[in-house]
Amino acid sequence: MRNPLWAGAALIAVALAVTACGTGSGSSAGGAYGYGNQTTQAATPTSPSSVMTAALKTETTPAGTILANSHGLTLYYYSADKRDSGTSVCTGGCATAWPPLAAPVKAPAGVRLPGPLGMITRPGGVRQVTINGFPIYLYAGDKAPGQYTGNGVQGSWHVIKIHATAAATTGRAKALKVARTRAGTILASSRGLTLYYYSEDKPHSGKSACTGVCATAWPPLAAPVKAPAGARLPGRLGVITRPNGVKQVTLNGYPLYFYTGDKAPGQAKGNGVGGSWHVIKIKAS
């Protein structure tokens, strides 16, 4: 993909990459992926195979909309790999912690990937999927769909953020949920993660006061969504467009957010932080 952002970031990442593999908790570190208009194609073995080509998926997480395998497990790239080299530098114990995504796969319907799908053959004969020339991996620390505990490990492992096309998002709004927490009955995402509003935001202003580092700790809830069945929300759902083009859901004019400190449904660790972040309490109708 001819993208200066990708190429520059990839070269810097390779020059500075930590070559050892590590484990640890997830972070909100960004990636080197840039986005272009290349047509994607399925990675397939060079010889005929009876193996069915599994479709990749997208998952909505506090880190954004990310690419996952056919079972919903988060996929990663390693910035120490060299783009289009045809090889992976993650071998041995590294490949145990970060198993390669095996070919063949195909792109999710209606999704713009950050480059074409491809394939390399590892020393053991395993065919590994690549995106934009970078080998793609799973992380052994992720146990369920929506988890991304490998993101940012050693500053070298990153999720693959993607953007759905307008056709893919039309009519596919996910229903929000009602969750019971220590803070009360609150509004949550379709995966049950607690949602928050920020009292520093000005309602109906059409913008968010949480940007930069703030938006890393408090990722925006991306549109489209729909209200939970049988719940009375404290206002109407709406949408604003953030400076980076992300469409963020609003409720009663306030932008809605996740908190990266919440790792599982029912947690509400962000409630009251700085006296400005609050859960959204709701009542069943």
mmCIF file of N, CA and C in Angstrom, residues 54 125 196 209 246:
data_model
loop_
_atom_site.group_PDB
_atom_site.id
_atom_site.type_symbol
_atom_site.label_atom_id
_atom_site.label_comp_id
_atom_site.label_asym_id
_atom_site.label_seq_id
_atom_site.Cartn_x
_atom_site.Cartn_y
_atom_site.Cartn_z
ATOM 1 N N ALA A 54 -12.029 -19.250 6.254
ATOM 2 C CA ALA A 54 -12.813 -18.627 7.325
ATOM 3 C C ALA A 54 -12.812 -17.116 7.159
ATOM 4 N N GLY A 125 6.516 -24.839 7.863
ATOM 5 C CA GLY A 125 5.557 -25.123 6.813
ATOM 6 C C GLY A 125 4.198 -24.497 7.014
ATOM 7 N N TYR A 196 -19.948 5.952 29.988
ATOM 8 C CA TYR A 196 -19.821 7.135 30.841
ATOM 9 C C TYR A 196 -20.094 8.412 30.049
ATOM 10 N N ALA A 209 -14.850 17.379 24.629
ATOM 11 C CA ALA A 209 -13.727 18.041 25.288
ATOM 12 C C ALA A 209 -12.628 17.039 25.649
ATOM 13 N N VAL A 246 -14.144 9.888 13.432
ATOM 14 C CA VAL A 246 -14.922 8.891 14.160
ATOM 15 C C VAL A 246 -16.272 9.477 14.566
#
